[in-house]
Short mmCIF file of C-alpha atoms in Angstrom, two decimals:
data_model
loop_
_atom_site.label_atom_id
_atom_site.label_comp_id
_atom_site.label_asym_id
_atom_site.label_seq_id
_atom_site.Cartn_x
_atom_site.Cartn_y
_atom_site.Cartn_z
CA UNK A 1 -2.94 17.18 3.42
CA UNK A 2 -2.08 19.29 6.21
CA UNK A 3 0.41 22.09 7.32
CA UNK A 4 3.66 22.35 8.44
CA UNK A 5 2.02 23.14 12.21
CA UNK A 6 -0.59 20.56 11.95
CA UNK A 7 2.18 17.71 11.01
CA UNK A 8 4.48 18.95 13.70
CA UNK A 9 0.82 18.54 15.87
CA UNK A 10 0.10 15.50 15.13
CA UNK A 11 4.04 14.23 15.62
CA UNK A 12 4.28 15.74 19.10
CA UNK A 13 0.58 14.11 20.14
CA UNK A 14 2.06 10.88 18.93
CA UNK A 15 4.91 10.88 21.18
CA UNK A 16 3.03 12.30 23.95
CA UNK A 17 0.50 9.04 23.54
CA UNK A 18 3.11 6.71 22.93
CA UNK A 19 2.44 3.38 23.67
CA UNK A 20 -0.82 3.98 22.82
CA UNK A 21 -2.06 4.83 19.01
CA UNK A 22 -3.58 8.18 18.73
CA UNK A 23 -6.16 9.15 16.30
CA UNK A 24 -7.25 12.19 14.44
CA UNK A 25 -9.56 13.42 11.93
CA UNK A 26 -9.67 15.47 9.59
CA UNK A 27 -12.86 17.12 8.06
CA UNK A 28 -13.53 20.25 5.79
CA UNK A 29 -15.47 22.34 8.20
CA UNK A 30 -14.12 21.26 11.50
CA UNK A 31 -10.02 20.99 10.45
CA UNK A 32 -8.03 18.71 12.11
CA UNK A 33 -8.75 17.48 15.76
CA UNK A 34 -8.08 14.23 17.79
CA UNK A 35 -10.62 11.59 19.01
CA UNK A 36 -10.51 9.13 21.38
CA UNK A 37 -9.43 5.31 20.65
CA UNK A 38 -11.78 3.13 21.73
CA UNK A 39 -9.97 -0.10 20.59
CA UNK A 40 -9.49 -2.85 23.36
CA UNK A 41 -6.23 -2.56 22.73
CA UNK A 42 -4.69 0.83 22.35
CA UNK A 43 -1.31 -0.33 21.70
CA UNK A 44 -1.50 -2.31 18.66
CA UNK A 45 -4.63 -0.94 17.17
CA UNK A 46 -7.25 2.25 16.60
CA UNK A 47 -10.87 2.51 16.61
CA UNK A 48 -13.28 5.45 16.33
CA UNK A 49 -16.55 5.96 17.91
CA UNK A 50 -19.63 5.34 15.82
CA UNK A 51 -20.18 8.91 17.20
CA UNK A 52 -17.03 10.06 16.54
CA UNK A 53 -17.39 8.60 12.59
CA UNK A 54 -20.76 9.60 12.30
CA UNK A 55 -20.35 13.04 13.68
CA UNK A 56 -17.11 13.67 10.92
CA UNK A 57 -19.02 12.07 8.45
CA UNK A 58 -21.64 15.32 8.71
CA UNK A 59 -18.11 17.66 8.85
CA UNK A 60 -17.22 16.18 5.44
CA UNK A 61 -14.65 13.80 6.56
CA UNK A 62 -11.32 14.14 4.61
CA UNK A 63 -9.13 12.16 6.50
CA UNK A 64 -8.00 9.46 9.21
CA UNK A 65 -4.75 10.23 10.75
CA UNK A 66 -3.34 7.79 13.12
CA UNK A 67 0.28 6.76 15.34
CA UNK A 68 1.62 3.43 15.21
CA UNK A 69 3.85 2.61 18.34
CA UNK A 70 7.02 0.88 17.55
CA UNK A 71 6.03 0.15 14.47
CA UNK A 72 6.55 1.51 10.71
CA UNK A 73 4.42 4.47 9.26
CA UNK A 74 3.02 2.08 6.93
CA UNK A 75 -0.84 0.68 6.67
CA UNK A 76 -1.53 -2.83 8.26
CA UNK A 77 -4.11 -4.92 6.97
CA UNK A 78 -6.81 -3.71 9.38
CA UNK A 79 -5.93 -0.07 8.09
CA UNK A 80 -6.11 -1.01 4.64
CA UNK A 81 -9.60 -2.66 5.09
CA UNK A 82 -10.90 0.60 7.00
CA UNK A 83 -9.47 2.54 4.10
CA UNK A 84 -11.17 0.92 1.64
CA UNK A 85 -14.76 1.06 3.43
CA UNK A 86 -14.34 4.68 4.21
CA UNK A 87 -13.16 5.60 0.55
CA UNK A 88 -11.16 8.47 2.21
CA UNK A 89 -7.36 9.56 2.38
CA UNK A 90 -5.40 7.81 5.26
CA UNK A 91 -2.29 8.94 7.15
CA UNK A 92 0.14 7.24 9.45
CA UNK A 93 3.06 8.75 11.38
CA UNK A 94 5.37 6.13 13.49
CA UNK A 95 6.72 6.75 16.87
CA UNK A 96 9.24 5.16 19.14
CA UNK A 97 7.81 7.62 22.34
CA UNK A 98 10.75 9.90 21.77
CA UNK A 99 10.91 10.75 17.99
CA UNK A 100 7.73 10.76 15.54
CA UNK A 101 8.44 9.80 11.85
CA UNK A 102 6.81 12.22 8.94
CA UNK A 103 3.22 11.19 8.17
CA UNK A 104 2.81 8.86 5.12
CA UNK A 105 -1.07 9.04 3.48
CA UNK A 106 -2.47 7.03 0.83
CA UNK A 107 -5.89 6.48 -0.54
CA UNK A 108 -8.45 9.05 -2.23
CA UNK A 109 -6.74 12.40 -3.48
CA UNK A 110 -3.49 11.79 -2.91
CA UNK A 111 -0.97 12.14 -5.81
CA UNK A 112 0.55 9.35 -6.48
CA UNK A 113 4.76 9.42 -7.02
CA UNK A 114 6.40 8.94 -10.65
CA UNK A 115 6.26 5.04 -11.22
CA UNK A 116 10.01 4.82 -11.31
CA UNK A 117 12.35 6.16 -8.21
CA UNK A 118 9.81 5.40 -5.55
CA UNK A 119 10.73 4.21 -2.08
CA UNK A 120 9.51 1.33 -0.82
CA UNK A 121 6.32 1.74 1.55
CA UNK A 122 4.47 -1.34 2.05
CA UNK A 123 1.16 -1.13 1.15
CA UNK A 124 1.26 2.41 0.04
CA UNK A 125 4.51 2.01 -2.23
CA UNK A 126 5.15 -1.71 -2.83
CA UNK A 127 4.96 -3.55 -5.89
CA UNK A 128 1.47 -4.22 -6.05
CA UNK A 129 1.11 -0.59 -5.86
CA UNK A 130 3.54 -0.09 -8.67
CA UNK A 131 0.84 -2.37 -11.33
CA UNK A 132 -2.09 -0.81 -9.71
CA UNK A 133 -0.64 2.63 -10.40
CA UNK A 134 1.20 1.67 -13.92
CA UNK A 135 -2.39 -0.13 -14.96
CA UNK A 136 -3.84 2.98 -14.22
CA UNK A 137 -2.04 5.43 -15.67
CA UNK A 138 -0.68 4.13 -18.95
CA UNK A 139 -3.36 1.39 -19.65
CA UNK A 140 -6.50 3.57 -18.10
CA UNK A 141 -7.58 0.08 -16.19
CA UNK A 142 -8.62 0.20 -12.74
CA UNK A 143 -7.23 -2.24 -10.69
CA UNK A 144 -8.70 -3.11 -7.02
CA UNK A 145 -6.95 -2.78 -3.84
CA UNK A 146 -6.02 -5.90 -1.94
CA UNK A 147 -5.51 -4.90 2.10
CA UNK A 148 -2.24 -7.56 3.03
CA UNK A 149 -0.20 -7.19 5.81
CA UNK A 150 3.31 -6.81 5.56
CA UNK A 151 5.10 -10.51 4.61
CA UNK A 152 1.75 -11.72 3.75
CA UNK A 153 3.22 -14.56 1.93
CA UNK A 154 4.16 -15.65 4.90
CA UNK A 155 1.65 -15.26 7.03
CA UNK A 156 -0.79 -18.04 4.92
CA UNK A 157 -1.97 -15.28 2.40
CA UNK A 158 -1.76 -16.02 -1.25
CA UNK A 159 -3.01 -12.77 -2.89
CA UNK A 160 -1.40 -12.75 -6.05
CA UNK A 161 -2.76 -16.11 -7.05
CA UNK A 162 -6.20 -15.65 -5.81
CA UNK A 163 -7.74 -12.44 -7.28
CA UNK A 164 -5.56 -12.05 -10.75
CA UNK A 165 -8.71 -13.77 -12.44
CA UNK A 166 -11.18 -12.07 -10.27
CA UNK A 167 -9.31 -8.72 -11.52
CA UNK A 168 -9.76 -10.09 -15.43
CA UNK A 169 -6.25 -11.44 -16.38
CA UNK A 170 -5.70 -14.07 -18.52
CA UNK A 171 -2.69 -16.18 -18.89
CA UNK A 172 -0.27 -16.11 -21.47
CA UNK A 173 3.00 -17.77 -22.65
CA UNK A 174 5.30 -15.07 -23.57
CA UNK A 175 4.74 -11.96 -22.38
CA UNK A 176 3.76 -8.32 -24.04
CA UNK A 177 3.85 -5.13 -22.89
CA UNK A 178 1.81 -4.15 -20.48
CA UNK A 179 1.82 -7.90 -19.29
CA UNK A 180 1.77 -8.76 -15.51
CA UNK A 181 4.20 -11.39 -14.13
CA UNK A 182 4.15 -13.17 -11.08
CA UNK A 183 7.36 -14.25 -9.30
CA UNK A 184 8.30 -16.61 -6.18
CA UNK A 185 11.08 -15.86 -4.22
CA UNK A 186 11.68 -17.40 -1.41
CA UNK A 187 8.19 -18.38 -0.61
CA UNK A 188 5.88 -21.11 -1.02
CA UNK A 189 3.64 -18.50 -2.69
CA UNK A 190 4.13 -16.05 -6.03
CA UNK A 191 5.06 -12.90 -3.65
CA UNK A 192 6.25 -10.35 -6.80
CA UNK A 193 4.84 -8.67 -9.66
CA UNK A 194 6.33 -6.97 -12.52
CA UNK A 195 5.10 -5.29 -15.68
CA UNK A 196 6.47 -6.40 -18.64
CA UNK A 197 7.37 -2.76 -20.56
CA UNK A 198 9.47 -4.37 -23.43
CA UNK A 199 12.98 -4.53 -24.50
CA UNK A 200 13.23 -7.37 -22.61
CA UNK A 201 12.67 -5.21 -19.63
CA UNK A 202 10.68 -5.70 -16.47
CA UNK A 203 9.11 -2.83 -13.95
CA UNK A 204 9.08 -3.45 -10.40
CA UNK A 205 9.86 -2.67 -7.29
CA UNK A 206 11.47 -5.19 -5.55
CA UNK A 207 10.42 -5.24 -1.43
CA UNK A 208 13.19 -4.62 1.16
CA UNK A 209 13.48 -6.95 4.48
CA UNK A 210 11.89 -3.67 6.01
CA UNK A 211 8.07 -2.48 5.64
CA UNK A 212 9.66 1.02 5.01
CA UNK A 213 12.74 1.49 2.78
CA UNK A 214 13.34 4.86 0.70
CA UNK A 215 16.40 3.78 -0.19
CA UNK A 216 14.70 0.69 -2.20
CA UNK A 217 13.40 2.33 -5.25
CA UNK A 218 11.15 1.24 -7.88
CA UNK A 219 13.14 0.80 -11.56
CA UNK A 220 13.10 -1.31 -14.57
CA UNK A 221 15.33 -4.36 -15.35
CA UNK A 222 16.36 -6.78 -17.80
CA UNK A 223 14.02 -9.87 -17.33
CA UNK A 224 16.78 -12.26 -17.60
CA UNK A 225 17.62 -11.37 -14.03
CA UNK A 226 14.46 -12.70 -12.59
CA UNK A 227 13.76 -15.68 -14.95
CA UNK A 228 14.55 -18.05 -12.41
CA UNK A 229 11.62 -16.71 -10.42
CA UNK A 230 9.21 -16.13 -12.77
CA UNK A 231 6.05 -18.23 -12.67
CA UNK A 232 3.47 -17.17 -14.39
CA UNK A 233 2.34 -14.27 -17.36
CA UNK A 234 -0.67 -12.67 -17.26
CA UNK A 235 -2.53 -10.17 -19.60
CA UNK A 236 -5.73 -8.32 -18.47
CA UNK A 237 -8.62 -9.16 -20.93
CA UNK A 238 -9.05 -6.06 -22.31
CA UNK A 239 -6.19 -5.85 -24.02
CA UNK A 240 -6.78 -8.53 -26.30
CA UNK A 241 -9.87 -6.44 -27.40
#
């Protein structure tokens, strides 16, 4: 999304606004420039002008770009909800007020990374993501986006459960490829999902007691290693078409 310069920009304006989150757009006749935060509170959220918006929107907005103090450079649920309304790529870099992390985007445009080897990013890279992008790619269905904040399961959210017939999955019994599964471990809640790719073999990627781990990568397994856990099999409904 941006240069080498702009990133190294928008790291050393992060720092420089540390505790407070720092915001900047990006739009295709205007480039990339900051705006103010108008959020009551600066340190543990962003908000932009209707002004600001309004004025981008005209630039052809490409991008929000914002800082999250002390916290990972992944999406929280307010982010993901202001992605989805927008409809246009998102970036965060994390900062500590001395060092600035690399700038992770999702949303619109961006490419996504090869279903198996991914790090863990939650929200961006989790293993929701992995269906959504494994439905879309090999089974051409379309999925929805579900903004959750990280641990949702614990936090009174049951997402899993409450939209897989909204999103037009059926349950089964035993499971084909192409199948979703649903999982519960250690939660009052199914808090996994899987595909079910055949040979007895599951693809997932299993989240990490961090929101951000690259070293916990996305693979396939043999199912019998999660059986205990599994709760439920679903297929969507158009592939019994």
């Amino acid at each position: 999304m941006l240069t080498t310069e702009q990133t190294q920009y928008v790291k050393d304006e992060s720092i420089k606004a540390y505790p407070h989150e720092i915001i900047f757009l990006l739009t295709e006749s205007k480039g990339l420039y900051k705006v103010s935060n108008i959020a009551d509170d600066t340190t543990k959220e962003f908000r932009v002008s209707t002004t600001d918006m309004q004025q981008a929107l005209t630039e052809n907005l490409l991008a929000v770009i914002h800082s999250h103090p002390d916290f990972e450079p992944c999406p929280s649920e307010a982010d993901m909800h202001s992605q989805v309304a927008l409809d246009v790529t998102y970036g965060i870099c994390a900062t500590d007020g001395i060092n600035a992390t690399n700038i992770n985007y999702w949303g619109g445009g961006i490419e996504k990374a090869p279903l198996l080897g991914r790090g863990f990013i939650h929200g961006i890279q989790d293993c929701y993501s992995l269906i959504k992008d494994y439905y879309e790619s090999e089974l051409n269905i379309e999925l929805n986006e579900f903004p959750r904040s990280w641990e949702w399961w614990n936090n009174g959210q049951d997402l899993y459960s409450l939209n897989v017939e909204k999103e037009g999955f059926i349950r089964v019994y035993e499971p084909e490829i192409g199948d979703m599964i649903f999982m519960q471990i250690r939660s009052t809640v199914p808090n996994h999902g899987a595909v079910y790719v055949g040979n007895d073999l599951i693809m997932h990627h299993i989240t990490s007691t961090k929101a951000v781990d690259e070293t916990r990568i996305s693979t396939q397994e043999p199912i019998f290693r999660y059986q205990n856990f599994i709760t439920h099999y679903y297929r969507h409904k158009s592939m019994f078409e």
